[in-house]
Short mmCIF file of C-alpha atoms in Angstrom, two decimals:
data_model
loop_
_atom_site.label_atom_id
_atom_site.label_comp_id
_atom_site.label_asym_id
_atom_site.label_seq_id
_atom_site.Cartn_x
_atom_site.Cartn_y
_atom_site.Cartn_z
CA UNK B 184 -55.59 6.55 -40.79
CA UNK B 185 -57.85 8.82 -42.67
CA UNK B 186 -57.72 10.96 -45.97
CA UNK B 187 -57.05 14.31 -43.76
CA UNK B 188 -54.05 12.53 -42.35
CA UNK B 189 -52.61 11.91 -45.83
CA UNK B 190 -53.23 15.45 -46.79
CA UNK B 191 -51.42 16.67 -43.72
CA UNK B 192 -48.60 14.48 -44.73
CA UNK B 193 -48.42 15.95 -48.14
CA UNK B 194 -48.00 19.39 -46.61
CA UNK B 195 -45.33 18.08 -44.24
CA UNK B 196 -43.49 16.33 -47.04
CA UNK B 197 -42.58 19.82 -48.41
CA UNK B 198 -40.29 20.37 -45.39
CA UNK B 199 -38.57 16.98 -45.18
CA UNK B 200 -35.16 18.62 -45.49
CA UNK B 201 -35.85 20.86 -42.75
CA UNK B 202 -36.35 18.77 -39.52
CA UNK B 203 -36.80 21.57 -37.26
CA UNK B 204 -39.62 23.18 -39.32
CA UNK B 205 -41.05 19.68 -40.01
CA UNK B 206 -41.31 19.16 -36.23
CA UNK B 207 -43.03 22.49 -35.59
CA UNK B 208 -45.69 21.85 -38.19
CA UNK B 209 -46.10 18.32 -37.06
CA UNK B 210 -46.46 19.37 -33.29
CA UNK B 211 -48.96 22.06 -34.29
CA UNK B 212 -51.14 19.57 -36.27
CA UNK B 213 -50.98 16.88 -33.56
CA UNK B 214 -51.75 19.51 -30.93
CA UNK B 215 -54.89 20.51 -32.71
CA UNK B 216 -55.89 16.82 -33.41
CA UNK B 217 -55.23 16.10 -29.57
CA UNK B 218 -57.54 18.92 -28.72
CA UNK B 219 -60.06 17.90 -31.18
CA UNK B 220 -60.30 14.43 -30.01
CA UNK B 221 -60.47 15.45 -26.33
CA UNK B 222 -62.91 18.39 -26.70
CA UNK B 223 -64.87 17.65 -29.87
CA UNK B 224 -65.10 13.92 -30.12
CA UNK B 225 -68.00 12.28 -31.95
CA UNK B 226 -70.65 11.97 -29.30
CA UNK B 227 -72.17 9.18 -31.50
CA UNK B 228 -69.20 6.82 -31.05
CA UNK B 229 -68.60 4.72 -27.81
CA UNK B 230 -66.93 6.84 -25.11
CA UNK B 231 -64.13 4.01 -24.84
CA UNK B 232 -63.09 4.57 -28.69
CA UNK B 233 -63.07 8.43 -28.11
CA UNK B 234 -60.73 8.03 -25.07
CA UNK B 235 -58.34 5.44 -26.71
CA UNK B 236 -58.18 7.55 -29.91
CA UNK B 237 -57.32 10.77 -27.92
CA UNK B 238 -54.62 8.87 -25.80
CA UNK B 239 -53.04 7.41 -28.83
CA UNK B 240 -52.40 10.93 -30.48
CA UNK B 241 -51.78 12.37 -27.01
CA UNK B 242 -48.76 10.07 -26.47
CA UNK B 243 -47.27 11.11 -29.79
CA UNK B 244 -47.90 14.68 -29.31
CA UNK B 245 -46.01 14.37 -25.80
CA UNK B 246 -43.22 12.82 -27.51
CA UNK B 247 -43.04 15.83 -30.15
CA UNK B 248 -43.05 18.30 -27.13
CA UNK B 249 -39.85 16.53 -25.85
CA UNK B 250 -40.40 16.92 -21.95
CA UNK B 251 -39.61 13.78 -19.87
CA UNK B 252 -40.26 11.51 -22.59
CA UNK B 253 -39.12 7.67 -22.96
CA UNK B 254 -39.26 5.70 -26.24
CA UNK B 255 -40.41 2.20 -25.32
CA UNK B 256 -41.30 -0.94 -27.19
CA UNK B 257 -44.78 -2.36 -26.79
CA UNK B 258 -43.90 -4.65 -23.78
CA UNK B 259 -41.73 -2.40 -21.64
CA UNK B 260 -42.49 -1.93 -17.95
CA UNK B 261 -43.93 1.69 -18.57
CA UNK B 262 -45.18 1.85 -15.03
CA UNK B 263 -41.64 2.54 -13.84
CA UNK B 264 -41.54 5.47 -16.10
CA UNK B 265 -44.97 6.71 -15.38
CA UNK B 266 -44.34 6.81 -11.68
CA UNK B 267 -41.53 9.40 -12.10
CA UNK B 268 -43.67 11.66 -14.52
CA UNK B 269 -42.17 10.39 -17.66
CA UNK B 270 -44.27 9.98 -20.78
CA UNK B 271 -43.69 6.65 -22.61
CA UNK B 272 -44.24 6.59 -26.28
CA UNK B 273 -44.25 3.55 -28.33
CA UNK B 274 -41.51 3.60 -31.04
CA UNK B 275 -43.82 1.33 -33.11
CA UNK B 276 -46.64 4.00 -32.61
CA UNK B 277 -44.27 6.65 -34.03
CA UNK B 278 -43.84 4.26 -37.17
CA UNK B 279 -47.64 4.07 -37.33
CA UNK B 280 -48.07 7.87 -37.17
CA UNK B 281 -45.67 8.26 -40.03
CA UNK B 282 -47.39 5.57 -41.87
CA UNK B 283 -50.94 7.18 -41.38
CA UNK B 284 -49.65 10.23 -43.18
CA UNK B 285 -47.95 8.22 -45.89
CA UNK B 286 -44.46 9.50 -44.87
CA UNK B 287 -42.85 6.27 -43.93
CA UNK B 288 -40.84 6.24 -47.08
CA UNK B 289 -38.78 8.97 -45.84
CA UNK B 290 -37.65 7.55 -42.57
CA UNK B 291 -37.24 4.22 -44.46
CA UNK B 292 -35.00 5.76 -47.02
CA UNK B 293 -32.90 7.17 -44.29
CA UNK B 294 -32.59 3.83 -42.58
CA UNK B 295 -31.54 2.20 -45.72
CA UNK B 296 -28.95 4.88 -46.56
CA UNK B 297 -27.56 4.39 -43.01
CA UNK B 298 -27.03 0.53 -43.40
CA UNK B 299 -30.14 -0.85 -41.90
CA UNK B 300 -30.99 -4.06 -43.42
CA UNK B 301 -34.32 -4.24 -45.61
CA UNK B 302 -34.99 -7.66 -43.97
CA UNK B 303 -35.89 -5.73 -40.63
CA UNK B 304 -39.54 -5.05 -40.17
CA UNK B 305 -40.72 -1.76 -41.24
CA UNK B 306 -41.86 -0.88 -37.80
CA UNK B 307 -38.32 -0.93 -36.64
CA UNK B 308 -36.76 0.60 -39.80
CA UNK B 309 -39.32 3.44 -39.69
CA UNK B 310 -38.61 4.27 -36.03
CA UNK B 311 -34.91 4.13 -36.50
CA UNK B 312 -35.15 6.27 -39.50
CA UNK B 313 -37.24 8.78 -37.60
CA UNK B 314 -34.55 8.88 -35.01
CA UNK B 315 -31.80 9.47 -37.64
CA UNK B 316 -34.07 12.31 -39.15
CA UNK B 317 -34.43 14.07 -35.61
CA UNK B 318 -37.93 15.26 -36.35
CA UNK B 319 -38.74 14.05 -32.86
CA UNK B 320 -36.66 15.59 -30.07
CA UNK B 321 -34.04 13.56 -27.85
CA UNK B 322 -35.95 11.25 -25.36
CA UNK B 323 -34.73 11.01 -21.75
CA UNK B 324 -34.28 7.26 -22.04
CA UNK B 325 -34.90 4.27 -24.51
CA UNK B 326 -36.24 1.06 -22.87
CA UNK B 327 -37.09 -2.18 -24.45
CA UNK B 328 -37.53 -5.84 -23.73
CA UNK B 329 -36.62 -9.05 -25.55
CA UNK B 330 -40.24 -10.20 -25.56
CA UNK B 331 -42.06 -10.72 -28.83
CA UNK B 332 -39.35 -9.46 -31.16
CA UNK B 333 -35.69 -10.49 -31.58
CA UNK B 334 -34.98 -7.16 -33.44
CA UNK B 335 -35.78 -5.14 -30.17
CA UNK B 336 -32.31 -5.09 -28.69
CA UNK B 337 -30.53 -3.95 -32.03
CA UNK B 338 -33.25 -1.47 -33.09
CA UNK B 339 -33.67 0.32 -29.81
CA UNK B 340 -29.89 0.60 -29.19
CA UNK B 341 -29.68 2.18 -32.70
CA UNK B 342 -32.48 4.66 -31.68
CA UNK B 343 -30.83 5.46 -28.38
CA UNK B 344 -27.36 5.92 -29.96
CA UNK B 345 -28.62 8.13 -32.72
CA UNK B 346 -29.86 10.51 -29.95
CA UNK B 347 -27.19 10.00 -27.57
CA UNK B 348 -29.85 8.90 -25.12
CA UNK B 349 -29.43 6.43 -22.27
CA UNK B 350 -30.42 2.89 -23.19
CA UNK B 351 -31.70 0.00 -21.10
CA UNK B 352 -32.54 -3.61 -22.13
CA UNK B 353 -34.46 -5.78 -20.21
CA UNK B 354 -33.79 -9.48 -21.09
CA UNK B 355 -36.72 -11.61 -20.45
CA UNK B 356 -35.87 -15.36 -21.03
CA UNK B 357 -38.39 -17.29 -23.37
CA UNK B 358 -40.23 -20.16 -21.45
CA UNK B 359 -42.53 -18.20 -18.86
CA UNK B 360 -40.80 -20.14 -15.84
CA UNK B 361 -41.04 -18.88 -12.20
CA UNK B 362 -37.34 -19.31 -11.79
CA UNK B 363 -36.81 -16.34 -14.26
CA UNK B 364 -38.61 -13.90 -12.06
CA UNK B 365 -35.64 -12.98 -9.75
CA UNK B 366 -33.44 -12.50 -12.93
CA UNK B 367 -35.84 -10.04 -14.24
CA UNK B 368 -36.57 -8.30 -10.97
CA UNK B 369 -32.85 -7.53 -10.56
CA UNK B 370 -32.83 -5.87 -13.99
CA UNK B 371 -35.92 -3.84 -12.93
CA UNK B 372 -33.94 -2.53 -9.90
CA UNK B 373 -31.11 -1.66 -12.20
CA UNK B 374 -33.44 0.30 -14.51
CA UNK B 375 -34.54 2.11 -11.44
CA UNK B 376 -31.07 3.05 -10.53
CA UNK B 377 -30.62 4.44 -14.10
CA UNK B 378 -33.86 6.36 -13.85
CA UNK B 379 -32.71 7.85 -10.49
CA UNK B 380 -29.51 8.90 -12.24
CA UNK B 381 -31.28 10.46 -15.05
CA UNK B 382 -33.90 12.37 -12.88
CA UNK B 383 -31.64 13.15 -9.98
CA UNK B 384 -34.24 12.11 -7.67
CA UNK B 385 -35.07 9.14 -5.45
CA UNK B 386 -37.38 6.63 -7.22
CA UNK B 387 -41.02 7.30 -6.07
CA UNK B 388 -42.11 3.78 -4.84
CA UNK B 389 -45.25 5.27 -3.47
CA UNK B 390 -46.37 6.56 -6.61
CA UNK B 391 -45.49 3.25 -8.25
CA UNK B 392 -47.69 1.67 -5.96
CA UNK B 393 -50.48 3.93 -6.79
CA UNK B 394 -50.02 3.38 -10.40
CA UNK B 395 -50.15 -0.48 -9.80
CA UNK B 396 -53.35 0.03 -7.77
CA UNK B 397 -54.90 1.62 -10.75
CA UNK B 398 -53.59 -1.02 -13.02
CA UNK B 399 -55.05 -3.74 -10.77
CA UNK B 400 -58.61 -2.12 -11.04
CA UNK B 401 -58.02 -1.62 -14.84
CA UNK B 402 -57.32 -5.42 -15.26
CA UNK B 403 -60.35 -6.36 -13.18
CA UNK B 404 -62.44 -4.10 -15.44
CA UNK B 405 -61.07 -5.48 -18.63
CA UNK B 406 -61.82 -9.11 -17.56
CA UNK B 407 -65.38 -7.92 -16.81
CA UNK B 408 -65.65 -6.30 -20.21
CA UNK B 409 -64.32 -9.58 -21.61
CA UNK B 410 -67.44 -11.41 -20.17
CA UNK B 411 -69.64 -8.93 -21.77
CA UNK B 412 -67.70 -9.24 -25.11
CA UNK B 413 -69.08 -12.78 -25.43
CA UNK B 414 -72.47 -11.63 -26.53
CA UNK B 415 -71.89 -7.90 -27.03
CA UNK B 416 -69.53 -5.62 -29.20
CA UNK B 417 -68.87 -2.10 -30.10
CA UNK B 418 -68.25 -0.78 -33.57
CA UNK B 419 -64.58 -0.18 -34.00
CA UNK B 420 -62.41 0.83 -37.12
CA UNK B 421 -59.64 -1.54 -37.77
CA UNK B 422 -56.95 1.19 -36.94
CA UNK B 423 -58.74 1.77 -33.62
CA UNK B 424 -57.90 -1.76 -32.54
CA UNK B 425 -54.35 -0.63 -33.13
CA UNK B 426 -54.80 2.47 -31.01
CA UNK B 427 -56.43 0.35 -28.19
CA UNK B 428 -53.56 -2.17 -28.08
CA UNK B 429 -50.88 0.46 -28.08
CA UNK B 430 -52.24 2.53 -25.09
CA UNK B 431 -53.20 -0.53 -23.13
CA UNK B 432 -49.55 -1.45 -22.99
CA UNK B 433 -47.78 1.89 -22.82
CA UNK B 434 -50.18 3.51 -20.47
CA UNK B 435 -50.88 0.61 -18.04
CA UNK B 436 -51.36 1.85 -14.48
CA UNK B 437 -52.65 5.32 -15.56
CA UNK B 438 -55.95 6.99 -14.28
CA UNK B 439 -56.68 7.61 -18.06
CA UNK B 440 -56.63 3.85 -18.93
CA UNK B 441 -58.62 3.07 -15.64
CA UNK B 442 -61.21 5.62 -17.00
CA UNK B 443 -61.15 3.85 -20.51
CA UNK B 444 -61.86 0.50 -19.06
CA UNK B 445 -64.89 1.79 -17.10
CA UNK B 446 -66.20 3.28 -20.29
CA UNK B 447 -65.76 0.04 -22.01
CA UNK B 448 -67.96 -1.63 -19.63
CA UNK B 449 -70.48 0.92 -19.84
CA UNK B 450 -70.36 0.93 -23.70
CA UNK B 451 -70.89 -2.93 -24.02
CA UNK B 452 -73.67 -2.84 -21.46
CA UNK B 453 -75.44 -0.32 -23.53
CA UNK B 454 -74.70 -1.68 -26.96
CA UNK B 455 -77.73 -2.41 -28.86
CA UNK B 456 -75.92 -3.53 -32.21
CA UNK B 457 -74.18 -6.40 -33.30
CA UNK B 458 -72.55 -7.56 -36.49
CA UNK B 459 -73.49 -10.69 -38.40
CA UNK B 460 -69.96 -11.90 -38.25
CA UNK B 461 -67.53 -11.58 -35.18
CA UNK B 462 -63.78 -11.89 -35.76
CA UNK B 463 -60.78 -12.04 -33.65
CA UNK B 464 -57.82 -10.46 -35.12
CA UNK B 465 -54.35 -11.83 -34.35
CA UNK B 466 -51.17 -9.86 -34.27
CA UNK B 467 -51.60 -6.29 -35.64
CA UNK B 468 -53.42 -4.82 -38.57
CA UNK B 469 -51.98 -2.33 -41.07
CA UNK B 470 -51.96 1.26 -39.84
CA UNK B 471 -52.38 3.04 -43.05
CA UNK B 472 -55.75 3.46 -44.79
CA UNK B 473 -56.43 0.35 -46.83
CA UNK B 474 -58.98 -2.03 -48.29
CA UNK B 475 -59.22 -3.87 -45.11
CA UNK B 476 -60.61 -0.75 -43.36
CA UNK B 477 -63.65 -0.60 -45.71
CA UNK B 478 -64.23 -4.36 -45.42
CA UNK B 479 -64.26 -4.14 -41.53
CA UNK B 480 -66.06 -0.94 -41.29
CA UNK B 481 -68.29 -0.19 -38.13
CA UNK B 482 -71.15 0.27 -40.59
CA UNK B 483 -70.70 -3.09 -42.19
CA UNK B 484 -71.87 -6.63 -41.32
CA UNK B 485 -68.28 -7.97 -40.23
CA UNK B 486 -66.59 -6.52 -37.17
CA UNK B 487 -63.27 -7.26 -35.69
CA UNK B 488 -64.45 -7.42 -31.98
CA UNK B 489 -61.08 -7.38 -30.42
CA UNK B 490 -57.23 -8.14 -31.01
CA UNK B 491 -55.40 -10.59 -29.05
CA UNK B 492 -52.88 -7.93 -27.97
CA UNK B 493 -55.73 -6.43 -25.72
CA UNK B 494 -55.21 -9.33 -23.44
CA UNK B 495 -51.63 -10.62 -23.35
CA UNK B 496 -50.58 -8.02 -20.81
CA UNK B 497 -53.12 -8.66 -18.18
CA UNK B 498 -51.62 -9.75 -14.87
CA UNK B 499 -52.76 -9.25 -11.26
CA UNK B 500 -50.03 -6.81 -10.02
CA UNK B 501 -49.66 -6.26 -6.53
CA UNK B 502 -49.00 -2.67 -5.29
CA UNK B 503 -47.50 -4.05 -2.03
CA UNK B 504 -44.85 -5.93 -4.02
CA UNK B 505 -44.49 -3.75 -6.98
CA UNK B 506 -41.11 -4.74 -8.68
CA UNK B 507 -41.44 -8.52 -8.11
CA UNK B 508 -45.02 -8.45 -9.63
CA UNK B 509 -43.90 -6.32 -12.64
CA UNK B 510 -41.00 -8.98 -13.20
CA UNK B 511 -43.85 -11.65 -12.94
CA UNK B 512 -45.80 -9.62 -15.52
CA UNK B 513 -42.96 -9.70 -17.81
CA UNK B 514 -42.05 -13.40 -17.47
CA UNK B 515 -45.39 -14.74 -17.77
CA UNK B 516 -46.52 -12.68 -20.86
CA UNK B 517 -47.85 -15.18 -23.22
CA UNK B 518 -45.72 -13.71 -25.87
CA UNK B 519 -42.61 -14.80 -23.78
CA UNK B 520 -43.71 -18.33 -24.15
CA UNK B 521 -43.96 -20.97 -26.98
CA UNK B 522 -46.09 -20.96 -30.03
CA UNK B 523 -47.94 -23.91 -28.38
CA UNK B 524 -48.90 -21.78 -25.48
CA UNK B 525 -49.82 -18.81 -27.71
CA UNK B 526 -52.01 -21.29 -29.58
CA UNK B 527 -53.86 -22.43 -26.45
CA UNK B 528 -54.32 -19.03 -25.27
CA UNK B 529 -55.89 -17.83 -28.50
CA UNK B 530 -58.08 -20.91 -28.94
CA UNK B 531 -59.29 -20.29 -25.37
CA UNK B 532 -60.02 -16.58 -26.31
CA UNK B 533 -61.74 -17.40 -29.55
CA UNK B 534 -63.99 -19.95 -27.80
CA UNK B 535 -64.73 -17.61 -24.86
CA UNK B 536 -65.72 -14.74 -27.18
CA UNK B 537 -67.72 -17.12 -29.37
CA UNK B 538 -66.23 -15.51 -32.58
CA UNK B 539 -66.90 -16.77 -36.18
CA UNK B 540 -63.40 -16.85 -37.17
CA UNK B 541 -59.89 -15.35 -36.75
CA UNK B 542 -57.66 -13.43 -39.19
CA UNK B 543 -53.95 -13.48 -38.63
CA UNK B 544 -52.07 -10.64 -40.35
CA UNK B 545 -48.38 -11.80 -40.88
CA UNK B 546 -46.23 -8.67 -41.12
CA UNK B 547 -43.38 -8.95 -43.50
CA UNK B 548 -40.18 -8.87 -41.61
CA UNK B 549 -41.67 -10.15 -38.45
CA UNK B 550 -40.40 -13.62 -37.77
CA UNK B 551 -42.55 -14.02 -34.74
CA UNK B 552 -45.76 -13.50 -36.68
CA UNK B 553 -44.83 -15.20 -39.82
CA UNK B 554 -43.07 -18.19 -38.13
CA UNK B 555 -45.97 -19.02 -35.85
CA UNK B 556 -48.98 -18.52 -38.46
CA UNK B 557 -48.72 -22.07 -39.94
CA UNK B 558 -48.95 -23.82 -36.35
CA UNK B 559 -51.82 -21.46 -35.46
CA UNK B 560 -53.70 -22.16 -38.53
CA UNK B 561 -53.42 -26.09 -37.85
CA UNK B 562 -54.52 -25.58 -34.12
CA UNK B 563 -57.57 -23.29 -35.27
CA UNK B 564 -58.51 -26.00 -38.11
CA UNK B 565 -58.44 -28.93 -35.59
CA UNK B 566 -60.99 -26.85 -33.42
CA UNK B 567 -63.16 -26.19 -36.50
CA UNK B 568 -62.63 -22.36 -36.21
CA UNK B 569 -62.14 -20.81 -39.58
CA UNK B 570 -58.75 -19.15 -39.80
CA UNK B 571 -57.29 -16.87 -42.55
CA UNK B 572 -53.67 -15.74 -42.73
CA UNK B 573 -52.96 -12.52 -44.57
CA UNK B 574 -49.45 -11.42 -45.36
CA UNK B 575 -48.27 -7.85 -46.04
CA UNK B 576 -46.81 -4.89 -44.28
CA UNK B 577 -48.41 -2.98 -41.56
CA UNK B 578 -46.28 0.21 -42.26
CA UNK B 579 -45.20 0.54 -45.83
CA UNK B 580 -48.27 1.62 -47.69
CA UNK B 581 -46.34 1.45 -50.97
CA UNK B 582 -46.32 -2.34 -50.55
CA UNK B 583 -49.80 -2.94 -50.24
CA UNK B 584 -51.60 -5.15 -52.55
CA UNK B 585 -55.11 -3.99 -51.95
CA UNK B 586 -56.76 -6.17 -54.68
CA UNK B 587 -55.33 -9.22 -53.42
CA UNK B 588 -56.11 -8.72 -49.65
CA UNK B 589 -59.63 -7.81 -50.63
CA UNK B 590 -60.02 -10.93 -52.71
CA UNK B 591 -58.75 -13.30 -50.04
CA UNK B 592 -60.93 -11.64 -47.35
CA UNK B 593 -63.92 -11.79 -49.41
CA UNK B 594 -63.46 -15.40 -50.14
CA UNK B 595 -63.10 -16.16 -46.34
CA UNK B 596 -66.09 -14.22 -45.50
CA UNK B 597 -68.15 -16.05 -48.06
CA UNK B 598 -67.26 -19.26 -46.28
CA UNK B 599 -68.42 -17.54 -43.06
CA UNK B 600 -71.87 -16.84 -44.98
CA UNK B 601 -71.31 -13.29 -45.72
CA UNK B 602 -72.85 -12.29 -49.00
CA UNK B 603 -71.54 -9.33 -51.06
#
């Protein structure tokens, strides 16, 4: 994400053949960075951004410490894990961490040498290779859902198997139909039984209710912030959009995310700056430092004001009926529906936030993003909302075509009236 991350990565690279030493140095570095972001954050930046940047690195640091850790995908029901004191970490976020230090080639090579197909997206190949490498300690459990990515089941099973850790897959049928809720609800109760077996404790439903109460308040705050986003915005780096969407999913239902949502409201209310061009980002941006970071810098004229994945997970959970409402949250997630439903969701979001245009980054190997981009482009065109599809890799920095990306974005911004 920054030059210092790459420098730290070059130091770590010297110990690539000694996973235990690599882990010790990485843990020490992440510990220092976690402390810096908590105690010595830039007071000139919005409080919300400082908080989500701290939470993003803290999540990975906890995974490196290895106590009560669960590896999850972006849309796993982390609330069930948080209630028991486990710390969820996004496996995709671990891949992003490797990418930010320009170290992703090492786990990618390990994955390849162990027979993982190169057609699989690099988020999954990097997390699988990292698990093979054992630079992160064994998690207590690995949990994923079938939402968003067809590769989740196989990839997360590989991660669990490599560690000898318990694995649980939540099958969420596509279609967002009410009749799917009981099926998913039964699976959540089965997951609770597995968690009880792992922790040797009865599941704390009272603590789950508290987490869902915090989540309910967080969702209400984010909808309030969304109304403010119609006319206001806060300056964010592109990688901070990624940090935000990660912690919003994996830490939903925590006091920390509730605090962040309150800070977002205050930051937007106090904002006195506004870009010339406001953009909506679709799917996810690259995690490593690249030409797009400069183009969409907070000091420039063009800002990405939000990412679609800030909003997909918002659901009015009910603390008094926790398991059923978590099942509903999974079933009715917009990413569990059709591309037509996603298109309608995104058009409504773009209209509501009064954006100047939308950029869709189609990550190589991700069938969901690449497969839907053409349809989304046609829908945005019908609504007269400028739309740009970029293709590239969000993890493998060696695959970047910086010049091509910059040329295409510059041409798009020129259409929107931005002068060089």
